[in-house]
Tab-separated table of C-alpha atoms and ligand atoms in Angstrom:
chain	number	residue	atom	x	y	z
A	212	UNK	CA	24.827	2.859	-15.662
A	213	UNK	CA	24.051	1.497	-19.103
A	214	UNK	CA	20.311	1.158	-19.433
A	215	UNK	CA	19.963	-0.568	-22.765
A	216	UNK	CA	20.640	-4.138	-21.650
A	217	UNK	CA	18.635	-3.772	-18.490
A	218	UNK	CA	15.694	-2.414	-20.469
A	219	UNK	CA	15.905	-5.372	-22.825
A	220	UNK	CA	15.951	-7.783	-19.877
A	221	UNK	CA	13.015	-5.980	-18.283
A	222	UNK	CA	10.975	-6.195	-21.471
A	223	UNK	CA	11.799	-9.851	-21.927
A	224	UNK	CA	10.738	-10.661	-18.373
A	225	UNK	CA	7.526	-8.702	-18.886
A	226	UNK	CA	6.769	-10.648	-22.077
A	227	UNK	CA	7.516	-14.010	-20.452
A	228	UNK	CA	5.243	-13.210	-17.502
A	229	UNK	CA	2.397	-11.932	-19.697
A	230	UNK	CA	2.539	-15.096	-21.813
A	231	UNK	CA	2.848	-17.526	-18.948
A	232	UNK	CA	0.719	-18.864	-16.116
A	233	UNK	CA	-0.513	-16.474	-13.443
A	234	UNK	CA	-0.945	-18.935	-10.603
A	235	UNK	CA	1.638	-21.593	-9.716
A	236	UNK	CA	0.917	-25.152	-8.808
A	237	UNK	CA	3.689	-26.073	-6.436
A	238	UNK	CA	4.071	-27.411	-2.951
A	239	UNK	CA	6.601	-26.424	-0.313
A	240	UNK	CA	8.117	-29.901	-0.363
A	241	UNK	CA	8.784	-29.697	-4.108
A	242	UNK	CA	10.716	-26.463	-3.627
A	243	UNK	CA	12.500	-27.690	-0.517
A	244	UNK	CA	13.745	-30.882	-2.060
A	245	UNK	CA	14.871	-28.994	-5.163
A	246	UNK	CA	16.873	-26.575	-3.018
A	247	UNK	CA	18.336	-29.342	-0.897
A	248	UNK	CA	19.422	-31.156	-3.998
A	249	UNK	CA	20.984	-28.173	-5.773
A	250	UNK	CA	22.061	-25.674	-3.146
A	251	UNK	CA	24.065	-27.022	-0.262
A	252	UNK	CA	26.413	-24.007	-0.495
A	253	UNK	CA	29.470	-26.240	-0.157
A	254	UNK	CA	31.308	-24.953	-3.190
A	255	UNK	CA	30.688	-21.883	-5.253
A	256	UNK	CA	28.630	-22.038	-8.451
A	257	UNK	CA	28.890	-19.845	-11.557
A	258	UNK	CA	26.620	-16.851	-11.056
A	259	UNK	CA	25.020	-16.880	-14.546
A	260	UNK	CA	23.673	-20.387	-14.105
A	261	UNK	CA	22.384	-19.660	-10.599
A	262	UNK	CA	20.661	-16.505	-11.834
A	263	UNK	CA	19.078	-18.421	-14.701
A	264	UNK	CA	17.876	-21.025	-12.240
A	265	UNK	CA	16.394	-18.423	-9.887
A	266	UNK	CA	14.593	-16.761	-12.795
A	267	UNK	CA	13.144	-20.114	-13.757
A	268	UNK	CA	11.908	-20.605	-10.191
A	269	UNK	CA	10.402	-17.123	-10.005
A	270	UNK	CA	8.686	-17.503	-13.327
A	271	UNK	CA	6.977	-20.770	-12.413
A	272	UNK	CA	6.709	-20.751	-8.624
A	273	UNK	CA	4.881	-17.574	-7.733
A	274	UNK	CA	1.655	-15.730	-8.351
A	275	UNK	CA	2.662	-13.299	-11.117
A	276	UNK	CA	1.456	-10.062	-9.594
A	277	UNK	CA	2.819	-8.035	-12.518
A	278	UNK	CA	0.704	-10.036	-14.973
A	279	UNK	CA	-1.866	-7.760	-16.688
A	280	UNK	CA	-4.641	-10.110	-15.565
A	281	UNK	CA	-3.598	-10.238	-11.943
A	282	UNK	CA	-6.707	-8.495	-10.604
A	283	UNK	CA	-5.497	-8.710	-7.094
A	284	UNK	CA	-4.456	-7.241	-3.832
A	285	UNK	CA	-2.951	-3.849	-4.719
A	286	UNK	CA	0.346	-5.358	-5.949
A	287	UNK	CA	1.298	-3.369	-9.033
A	288	UNK	CA	2.986	-3.871	-12.339
A	289	UNK	CA	6.270	-1.994	-11.927
A	290	UNK	CA	7.789	0.718	-14.096
A	291	UNK	CA	11.172	0.188	-15.723
A	292	UNK	CA	12.525	3.357	-14.075
A	293	UNK	CA	11.729	1.954	-10.636
A	294	UNK	CA	13.650	-1.225	-11.435
A	295	UNK	CA	16.622	0.880	-12.549
A	296	UNK	CA	16.360	2.772	-9.267
A	297	UNK	CA	16.499	-0.376	-7.150
A	298	UNK	CA	19.539	-1.561	-9.101
A	299	UNK	CA	21.341	1.778	-8.664
A	300	UNK	CA	20.560	1.832	-4.966
A	301	UNK	CA	21.953	-1.648	-4.452
A	302	UNK	CA	25.179	-0.719	-6.240
A	303	UNK	CA	25.888	2.572	-4.481
A	304	UNK	CA	24.433	1.341	-1.194
A	305	UNK	CA	23.719	4.756	0.307
A	306	UNK	CA	23.130	4.804	4.062
A	307	UNK	CA	20.346	7.238	4.906
A	308	UNK	CA	20.382	6.887	8.684
A	309	UNK	CA	21.796	10.365	9.015
A	310	UNK	CA	21.853	13.293	6.650
A	311	UNK	CA	25.592	13.870	6.425
A	312	UNK	CA	26.404	10.360	5.165
A	313	UNK	CA	24.084	10.636	2.136
A	314	UNK	CA	23.163	14.246	1.445
A	315	UNK	CA	22.070	13.578	-2.146
A	316	UNK	CA	19.835	10.633	-1.300
A	317	UNK	CA	18.315	12.373	1.719
A	318	UNK	CA	17.480	15.476	-0.295
A	319	UNK	CA	16.096	13.446	-3.226
A	320	UNK	CA	13.722	11.746	-0.789
A	321	UNK	CA	12.796	15.014	0.886
A	322	UNK	CA	12.087	16.612	-2.491
A	323	UNK	CA	9.821	13.724	-3.539
A	324	UNK	CA	7.958	13.574	-0.231
A	325	UNK	CA	7.389	17.326	-0.151
A	326	UNK	CA	5.948	17.182	-3.638
A	327	UNK	CA	3.371	14.627	-2.547
A	328	UNK	CA	2.684	16.345	0.806
A	329	UNK	CA	1.782	19.447	-1.171
A	330	UNK	CA	-0.556	17.465	-3.418
A	331	UNK	CA	-2.332	16.211	-0.300
A	332	UNK	CA	-2.655	19.825	0.858
A	333	UNK	CA	-0.462	19.371	3.929
A	334	UNK	CA	1.492	22.388	5.247
A	335	UNK	CA	5.117	23.042	4.155
A	336	UNK	CA	6.595	21.970	7.502
A	337	UNK	CA	5.029	18.493	7.251
A	338	UNK	CA	7.446	15.780	8.347
A	339	UNK	CA	7.661	12.792	6.040
A	340	UNK	CA	9.691	9.668	5.485
A	341	UNK	CA	9.788	6.628	3.304
A	342	UNK	CA	8.918	3.430	5.152
A	343	UNK	CA	9.147	-0.281	4.425
A	344	UNK	CA	5.441	-0.183	3.617
A	345	UNK	CA	2.037	0.867	4.847
A	346	UNK	CA	2.340	-1.143	8.028
A	347	UNK	CA	5.420	0.743	9.198
A	348	UNK	CA	3.745	4.015	8.239
A	349	UNK	CA	0.617	3.103	10.222
A	350	UNK	CA	2.791	2.046	13.168
A	351	UNK	CA	4.566	5.417	12.995
A	352	UNK	CA	1.179	7.144	13.049
A	353	UNK	CA	0.076	5.341	16.204
A	354	UNK	CA	3.367	6.015	17.993
A	355	UNK	CA	3.310	9.701	16.979
A	356	UNK	CA	-0.332	10.090	18.024
A	357	UNK	CA	0.310	8.457	21.399
A	358	UNK	CA	3.335	10.703	21.941
A	359	UNK	CA	1.299	13.766	20.984
A	360	UNK	CA	-1.714	12.904	23.121
A	361	UNK	CA	-0.072	11.438	26.226
A	362	UNK	CA	3.114	13.266	27.287
A	363	UNK	CA	3.966	10.507	29.790
A	364	UNK	CA	3.869	7.715	27.211
A	365	UNK	CA	7.451	8.029	25.960
A	366	UNK	CA	9.200	7.697	29.309
A	367	UNK	CA	6.738	5.885	31.548
A	368	UNK	CA	4.963	3.841	28.903
A	369	UNK	CA	1.261	3.115	28.792
A	370	UNK	CA	1.405	1.734	32.326
A	371	UNK	CA	2.129	5.230	33.633
A	372	UNK	CA	-1.108	6.637	32.210
A	373	UNK	CA	-4.126	6.324	34.426
A	374	UNK	CA	-6.404	6.026	31.444
A	375	UNK	CA	-6.980	3.559	28.611
A	376	UNK	CA	-6.164	4.994	25.165
A	377	UNK	CA	-8.525	3.833	22.409
A	378	UNK	CA	-8.322	4.106	18.659
A	379	UNK	CA	-11.235	3.936	16.233
A	380	UNK	CA	-11.567	2.613	12.739
A	381	UNK	CA	-14.218	0.921	10.655
A	382	UNK	CA	-14.663	-2.822	10.396
A	383	UNK	CA	-13.388	-2.510	6.819
A	384	UNK	CA	-10.094	-0.876	7.856
A	385	UNK	CA	-6.788	-2.642	7.557
A	386	UNK	CA	-6.380	-5.219	10.285
A	387	UNK	CA	-2.687	-4.441	10.546
A	388	UNK	CA	-3.781	-1.955	13.225
A	389	UNK	CA	-4.524	-4.893	15.519
A	390	UNK	CA	-0.882	-5.969	15.232
A	391	UNK	CA	0.191	-2.384	15.834
A	392	UNK	CA	-1.968	-2.217	18.968
A	393	UNK	CA	-0.306	-5.411	20.127
A	394	UNK	CA	3.216	-4.152	19.357
A	395	UNK	CA	2.808	-0.734	20.959
A	396	UNK	CA	1.430	-2.217	24.165
A	397	UNK	CA	-1.996	-0.665	23.622
A	398	UNK	CA	-3.443	-4.129	23.346
A	399	UNK	CA	-5.711	-5.387	20.622
A	400	UNK	CA	-8.820	-4.565	22.680
A	401	UNK	CA	-7.998	-0.868	22.402
A	402	UNK	CA	-8.871	-0.966	18.694
A	403	UNK	CA	-12.585	-0.203	18.585
A	404	UNK	CA	-14.106	-1.306	15.303
A	405	UNK	CA	-16.988	0.873	14.140
A	406	UNK	CA	-19.739	-0.557	11.920
A	407	UNK	CA	-20.044	0.647	8.357
A	408	UNK	CA	-23.052	2.029	6.522
A	409	UNK	CA	-24.766	0.348	3.572
A	410	UNK	CA	-21.871	1.353	1.288
A	411	UNK	CA	-19.149	-0.085	3.576
A	412	UNK	CA	-18.024	3.369	4.692
A	413	UNK	CA	-17.370	4.173	8.340
A	414	UNK	CA	-20.657	5.143	9.952
A	415	UNK	CA	-19.910	8.513	11.572
A	416	UNK	CA	-22.993	8.421	13.814
A	417	UNK	CA	-21.994	5.047	15.166
A	418	UNK	CA	-18.523	6.482	15.805
A	419	UNK	CA	-19.973	9.460	17.693
A	420	UNK	CA	-22.061	7.181	19.885
A	421	UNK	CA	-19.203	4.781	20.582
A	422	UNK	CA	-16.761	7.569	21.508
A	423	UNK	CA	-19.324	9.207	23.818
A	424	UNK	CA	-20.011	5.885	25.520
A	425	UNK	CA	-16.311	5.061	25.823
A	426	UNK	CA	-15.521	8.381	27.503
A	427	UNK	CA	-17.944	7.535	30.320
A	428	UNK	CA	-16.294	4.141	30.715
A	429	UNK	CA	-12.732	5.313	31.292
A	430	UNK	CA	-11.387	5.085	27.776
A	431	UNK	CA	-9.338	7.942	26.322
A	432	UNK	CA	-10.116	8.159	22.606
A	433	UNK	CA	-6.966	9.490	20.912
A	434	UNK	CA	-7.104	8.497	17.250
A	435	UNK	CA	-9.476	7.899	14.366
A	436	UNK	CA	-8.331	6.060	11.254
A	437	UNK	CA	-10.037	6.917	7.963
A	438	UNK	CA	-9.367	4.588	5.054
A	439	UNK	CA	-8.985	5.743	1.459
A	440	UNK	CA	-9.455	2.589	-0.586
A	441	UNK	CA	-10.378	-0.203	1.814
A	442	UNK	CA	-8.870	-3.595	1.102
A	443	UNK	CA	-12.127	-5.485	0.748
A	444	UNK	CA	-14.307	-3.134	-1.255
A	445	UNK	CA	-12.111	-0.133	-2.134
A	446	UNK	CA	-14.319	2.456	-0.489
A	447	UNK	CA	-13.317	5.873	0.815
A	448	UNK	CA	-14.448	6.793	4.324
A	449	UNK	CA	-16.242	10.172	4.666
A	450	UNK	CA	-13.129	12.332	5.117
A	451	UNK	CA	-14.777	15.763	5.657
A	452	UNK	CA	-17.101	14.395	8.360
A	453	UNK	CA	-14.275	12.543	10.068
A	454	UNK	CA	-12.067	15.638	9.917
A	455	UNK	CA	-14.812	17.659	11.596
A	456	UNK	CA	-15.408	14.968	14.205
A	457	UNK	CA	-11.686	14.671	15.013
A	458	UNK	CA	-11.358	18.430	15.391
A	459	UNK	CA	-14.329	18.634	17.768
A	460	UNK	CA	-13.215	15.654	19.813
A	461	UNK	CA	-9.520	16.633	19.782
A	462	UNK	CA	-8.409	13.268	18.484
A	463	UNK	CA	-5.705	12.558	15.910
A	464	UNK	CA	-7.002	11.878	12.404
A	465	UNK	CA	-4.916	9.356	10.515
A	466	UNK	CA	-5.758	8.707	6.882
A	467	UNK	CA	-4.711	5.269	5.714
A	468	UNK	CA	-4.456	5.849	1.975
A	469	UNK	CA	-1.953	3.039	1.415
A	470	UNK	CA	-3.504	2.106	-1.918
A	471	UNK	CA	-5.922	4.929	-2.764
A	472	UNK	CA	-3.618	7.879	-1.976
A	473	UNK	CA	-2.213	8.009	-5.497
A	474	UNK	CA	-5.690	9.001	-6.729
A	475	UNK	CA	-4.852	12.525	-5.546
A	476	UNK	CA	-2.916	12.962	-8.819
A	477	UNK	CA	-5.965	12.318	-10.986
A	478	UNK	CA	-8.230	15.183	-12.053
A	479	UNK	CA	-11.152	12.755	-12.130
A	480	UNK	CA	-10.525	10.948	-8.857
A	481	UNK	CA	-8.753	13.579	-6.760
A	482	UNK	CA	-11.994	15.214	-5.628
A	483	UNK	CA	-13.022	12.016	-3.845
A	484	UNK	CA	-10.127	12.634	-1.440
A	485	UNK	CA	-11.416	16.046	-0.367
A	486	UNK	CA	-10.769	16.459	3.339
A	487	UNK	CA	-7.465	14.578	3.339
A	488	UNK	CA	-5.697	17.919	3.882
A	489	UNK	CA	-7.051	17.958	7.448
A	490	UNK	CA	-5.252	14.755	8.382
A	491	UNK	CA	-2.776	14.762	11.258
A	492	UNK	CA	-0.974	11.978	9.435
A	493	UNK	CA	-1.239	10.035	6.184
A	494	UNK	CA	-0.034	6.643	4.997
A	495	UNK	CA	0.479	6.239	1.257
A	496	UNK	CA	2.334	3.330	-0.316
A	497	UNK	CA	4.575	3.871	-3.320
A	498	UNK	CA	4.622	0.097	-3.830
A	499	UNK	CA	0.931	-0.005	-4.600
A	500	UNK	CA	-0.630	2.499	-6.972
A	501	UNK	CA	2.632	4.304	-7.734
A	502	UNK	CA	3.736	1.128	-9.505
A	503	UNK	CA	7.165	0.618	-7.945
A	504	UNK	CA	8.617	-2.594	-6.462
A	505	UNK	CA	7.966	-3.768	-2.908
A	506	UNK	CA	9.380	-2.105	0.152
A	507	UNK	CA	8.244	1.473	-0.403
A	508	UNK	CA	5.688	3.110	1.848
A	509	UNK	CA	5.398	6.750	2.868
A	510	UNK	CA	4.429	8.436	6.094
A	511	UNK	CA	3.382	12.090	6.378
A	512	UNK	CA	2.890	13.883	9.678
A	513	UNK	CA	1.619	17.361	10.432
A	514	UNK	CA	3.342	17.397	13.842
A	515	UNK	CA	7.124	17.255	13.316
A	516	UNK	CA	7.812	17.886	17.006
A	517	UNK	CA	5.844	14.805	18.038
A	518	UNK	CA	7.760	12.681	15.540
A	519	UNK	CA	11.074	14.053	16.777
A	520	UNK	CA	9.982	13.238	20.310
A	521	UNK	CA	8.682	9.773	19.417
A	522	UNK	CA	11.807	8.645	17.576
A	523	UNK	CA	14.536	10.645	19.354
A	524	UNK	CA	17.843	8.875	19.773
A	525	UNK	CA	21.252	9.637	21.190
A	526	UNK	CA	23.612	9.614	18.235
A	527	UNK	CA	26.831	10.940	19.718
A	528	UNK	CA	28.887	8.507	17.611
A	529	UNK	CA	27.351	9.607	14.292
A	530	UNK	CA	29.177	11.953	11.909
A	531	UNK	CA	28.343	15.531	12.815
A	532	UNK	CA	26.546	17.820	10.456
A	533	UNK	CA	29.040	20.334	9.111
A	534	UNK	CA	28.808	23.901	10.315
A	535	UNK	CA	27.390	25.187	7.036
A	536	UNK	CA	24.721	22.486	7.004
A	537	UNK	CA	23.815	22.924	10.650
A	538	UNK	CA	21.988	26.144	9.940
A	539	UNK	CA	19.790	24.441	7.402
A	540	UNK	CA	16.725	22.439	8.313
A	541	UNK	CA	18.178	19.016	7.685
A	542	UNK	CA	17.062	16.066	9.789
A	543	UNK	CA	18.647	12.731	10.537
A	544	UNK	CA	16.057	10.115	9.547
A	545	UNK	CA	17.111	7.735	12.304
A	546	UNK	CA	15.874	10.246	14.888
A	547	UNK	CA	12.583	10.952	13.100
A	548	UNK	CA	11.426	7.493	12.043
A	549	UNK	CA	11.303	3.866	13.149
A	550	UNK	CA	14.217	2.624	11.040
A	551	UNK	CA	17.893	3.083	11.890
A	552	UNK	CA	20.068	1.898	8.996
A	553	UNK	CA	18.012	3.023	6.096
A	554	UNK	CA	17.919	2.041	2.443
A	555	UNK	CA	17.405	4.698	-0.233
A	556	UNK	CA	13.770	3.661	-0.648
A	557	UNK	CA	12.592	6.840	-2.319
A	558	UNK	CA	14.648	6.679	-5.502
A	559	UNK	CA	12.226	4.281	-7.189
A	560	UNK	CA	9.439	6.806	-6.875
A	561	UNK	CA	11.683	9.759	-7.735
A	562	UNK	CA	13.067	8.170	-10.908
A	563	UNK	CA	9.721	6.921	-12.117
A	564	UNK	CA	8.105	10.287	-11.455
A	565	UNK	CA	10.968	12.182	-13.087
A	566	UNK	CA	10.604	10.073	-16.225
A	567	UNK	CA	6.813	10.162	-16.535
A	568	UNK	CA	6.024	13.433	-14.842
A	569	UNK	CA	2.904	14.097	-12.849
A	570	UNK	CA	0.824	14.056	-16.031
A	571	UNK	CA	2.211	10.645	-16.953
A	572	UNK	CA	1.325	9.342	-13.510
A	573	UNK	CA	-2.161	10.830	-13.653
A	574	UNK	CA	-2.635	9.078	-16.997
A	575	UNK	CA	-1.579	5.714	-15.489
A	576	UNK	CA	-4.052	6.143	-12.619
A	577	UNK	CA	-6.840	7.262	-14.954
A	578	UNK	CA	-6.173	4.347	-17.285
A	579	UNK	CA	-6.571	1.860	-14.425
A	580	UNK	CA	-9.747	3.622	-13.268
A	581	UNK	CA	-11.041	3.396	-16.850
A	582	UNK	CA	-10.231	-0.330	-16.993
A	583	UNK	CA	-12.182	-0.695	-13.751
A	584	UNK	CA	-15.146	0.939	-15.465
A	585	UNK	CA	-14.794	-1.361	-18.473
A	586	UNK	CA	-14.872	-4.294	-16.074
A	587	UNK	CA	-18.012	-2.947	-14.381
A	588	UNK	CA	-19.798	-2.356	-17.672
A	589	UNK	CA	-18.817	-5.688	-19.174
A	590	UNK	CA	-19.927	-7.548	-16.053
A	591	UNK	CA	-23.288	-5.794	-15.908
A	592	UNK	CA	-23.847	-6.376	-19.617
A	593	UNK	CA	-23.408	-10.115	-19.075
A	594	UNK	CA	-25.761	-10.332	-16.131
A	595	UNK	CA	-23.420	-10.069	-13.154
A	596	UNK	CA	-24.436	-8.067	-10.117
A	597	UNK	CA	-22.132	-5.338	-8.737
A	598	UNK	CA	-22.156	-5.116	-4.946
A	599	UNK	CA	-19.784	-2.279	-4.063
A	600	UNK	CA	-19.662	1.383	-4.896
A	601	UNK	CA	-16.385	3.245	-5.311
A	602	UNK	CA	-14.752	5.527	-7.877
A	603	UNK	CA	-11.573	3.423	-7.545
A	604	UNK	CA	-11.005	0.403	-9.820
A	605	UNK	CA	-12.014	-2.266	-7.309
A	606	UNK	CA	-15.071	-4.240	-8.271
A	607	UNK	CA	-16.967	-6.659	-6.067
A	608	UNK	CA	-19.540	-8.736	-7.867
A	609	UNK	CA	-21.525	-11.922	-7.851
A	610	UNK	CA	-24.113	-13.900	-9.755
A	611	UNK	CA	-27.288	-15.574	-8.584
A	612	UNK	CA	-26.613	-19.140	-7.473
A	613	UNK	CA	-22.866	-18.931	-8.035
A	614	UNK	CA	-20.340	-19.943	-5.414
A	615	UNK	CA	-17.381	-17.528	-5.637
A	616	UNK	CA	-14.800	-20.105	-4.573
A	617	UNK	CA	-15.837	-22.456	-7.379
A	618	UNK	CA	-15.505	-19.752	-10.018
A	619	UNK	CA	-12.157	-18.620	-8.592
A	620	UNK	CA	-10.791	-22.140	-8.692
A	621	UNK	CA	-11.798	-22.440	-12.354
A	622	UNK	CA	-10.195	-19.080	-13.190
A	623	UNK	CA	-6.961	-20.213	-11.595
A	624	UNK	CA	-6.978	-23.699	-13.070
A	625	UNK	CA	-7.479	-22.300	-16.556
A	626	UNK	CA	-4.934	-19.498	-15.941
A	627	UNK	CA	-7.416	-16.833	-16.962
A	628	UNK	CA	-6.986	-14.316	-14.172
A	629	UNK	CA	-6.195	-13.967	-10.504
A	630	UNK	CA	-9.041	-12.593	-8.406
A	631	UNK	CA	-10.051	-12.963	-4.797
A	632	UNK	CA	-13.052	-13.300	-2.582
A	633	UNK	CA	-14.424	-10.969	0.038
A	634	UNK	CA	-17.479	-10.696	2.239
A	635	UNK	CA	-19.902	-7.798	1.818
A	636	UNK	CA	-22.889	-7.509	4.130
A	637	UNK	CA	-22.423	-11.121	5.160
A	638	UNK	CA	-22.318	-12.374	1.586
A	639	UNK	CA	-19.296	-14.002	-0.075
A	640	UNK	CA	-18.557	-12.214	-3.352
A	641	UNK	CA	-15.820	-11.974	-5.974
A	642	UNK	CA	-13.299	-9.149	-5.861
A	643	UNK	CA	-11.242	-7.854	-8.774
A	644	UNK	CA	-8.904	-4.888	-8.587
A	645	UNK	CA	-7.068	-3.348	-11.523
A	646	UNK	CA	-3.532	-2.782	-10.234
A	647	UNK	CA	-1.475	-2.827	-13.400
A	648	UNK	CA	-1.070	0.184	-15.689
A	649	UNK	CA	-0.528	-2.259	-18.565
A	650	UNK	CA	-3.881	-4.006	-18.204
A	651	UNK	CA	-5.801	-3.494	-21.448
A	652	UNK	CA	-9.444	-3.489	-22.419
A	653	UNK	CA	-8.815	-6.785	-24.229
A	654	UNK	CA	-7.524	-8.341	-20.986
A	655	UNK	CA	-10.656	-7.243	-19.157
A	656	UNK	CA	-13.180	-8.247	-21.818
A	657	UNK	CA	-11.548	-11.600	-22.419
A	658	UNK	CA	-11.529	-12.403	-18.691
A	659	UNK	CA	-15.255	-11.601	-18.452
A	660	UNK	CA	-16.039	-13.751	-21.494
A	661	UNK	CA	-14.205	-16.633	-19.878
A	662	UNK	CA	-16.090	-16.063	-16.632
A	663	UNK	CA	-19.377	-16.093	-18.528
A	664	UNK	CA	-18.353	-19.393	-20.064
A	665	UNK	CA	-17.468	-20.884	-16.667
A	666	UNK	CA	-20.749	-19.624	-15.201
A	667	UNK	CA	-22.667	-21.297	-18.060
A	668	UNK	CA	-20.824	-24.557	-17.464
A	669	UNK	CA	-21.571	-24.418	-13.749
A	670	UNK	CA	-25.242	-23.682	-14.370
A	671	UNK	CA	-25.503	-26.600	-16.780
A	672	UNK	CA	-24.390	-28.967	-14.036
B	874	PLP	C1	-1.679	-2.437	1.907
B	874	PLP	C2	-2.369	-1.721	2.985
B	874	PLP	C3	-1.822	-1.663	4.279
B	874	PLP	C4	-0.568	-2.394	4.639
B	874	PLP	O1	0.506	-1.841	3.958
B	874	PLP	P1	1.795	-2.724	3.550
B	874	PLP	O2	2.454	-1.854	2.555
B	874	PLP	O3	1.284	-4.011	3.013
B	874	PLP	O4	2.594	-2.902	4.790
B	874	PLP	C5	-2.492	-0.919	5.237
B	874	PLP	N1	-3.634	-0.287	4.947
B	874	PLP	C6	-4.200	-0.323	3.732
B	874	PLP	C7	-5.471	0.408	3.468
B	874	PLP	C8	-3.579	-1.052	2.698
B	874	PLP	O5	-4.125	-1.064	1.477
């Protein structure tokens, strides 16, 4: 593949996005009537003009999450190498359902996953796979934990158990687990939300009390979810305490590090993840802080046998492993994960990592953490109040007498930055997360100056 032209295109797109609006003003009916007018699919159209048209639509009709002042929801600016990877994958279209069909791709993924498993401190026989995202990884964790804890679950289903499995997580955890409880048949009521302490971290004493109470009421606690980098306030649950609790109580510890997991690569931040090595399973998204395009999560599991049991499948029609490969420890992903036909998801992380190296990645993470600190300092210096506490670059803040939604609307209208709102201790506050390795100090300082200006205007009213 010739990279030069693609690199030029990538850089042009980057420049166009950085110079343009961050938030679109468009309605569904505008887009629908445009499509109905131009794309009835009756006759073919020249590809170059359609591509140009699509690029025009994407550049004006979406929130530009790769904009350096998109201070948003964990959606990253993407590396060029990861874009090359997605292009290569589409062209060669490897099928990773079984090992024999795509030995190279399967081993490239295995190599990448084992590298990260080792960084997390997981044992060498850890099972791992790329997933569509954090939600699939979290789903895999629940299915594996149920299979591990309740031997009758796989064949007889939950109905065959004469107990009610319960899983525990803090109120700040990702609410995707409620969908997972619904999908697995656990039911949403089996997700027991534990209050947080004053710093929005799971309150371990409240967890202890709830689990003890639940055991007397016929529940069977089987899983605790610890979050590394919660969506609202970016906090890290107390991993060592939760590891100890899970060991004592014989429950599965799942660490949902969908966003924050990449911090393990940083010398400054890595220590805040101490205890993650005790996890039974870990979710970590490549499409968040590893700065690759959407559709790339990762799932790590300390119990390969439970995964093999959970996702076993009769594949008599699949190509056999050759005799020389049979002796090796190769696995067919379709029988160890939720997906069947499987895209070569892992190349975007592999290629990006190969180009930048672990030190390059650590520098990207550290840069974003540093930009988070610049944002904190600049806000405090101009009289804003910080309301969350985390080493990760997610800042929740407010100002006396200011309504967050009014400020956000002004930021969007003036195309200054994209931020969001969250609720901390019952109070609506602003939330800004640095998710782009290209965000500069100038971006941050300028955005704060503009916010100061808006706040002054609002106060004058
Ligand atoms: C993003 C996120 C998820 C969901 O992952 P997707 O990749 O969006 O499917 C789950 N948990 C946490 C903590 C997250 O940050």
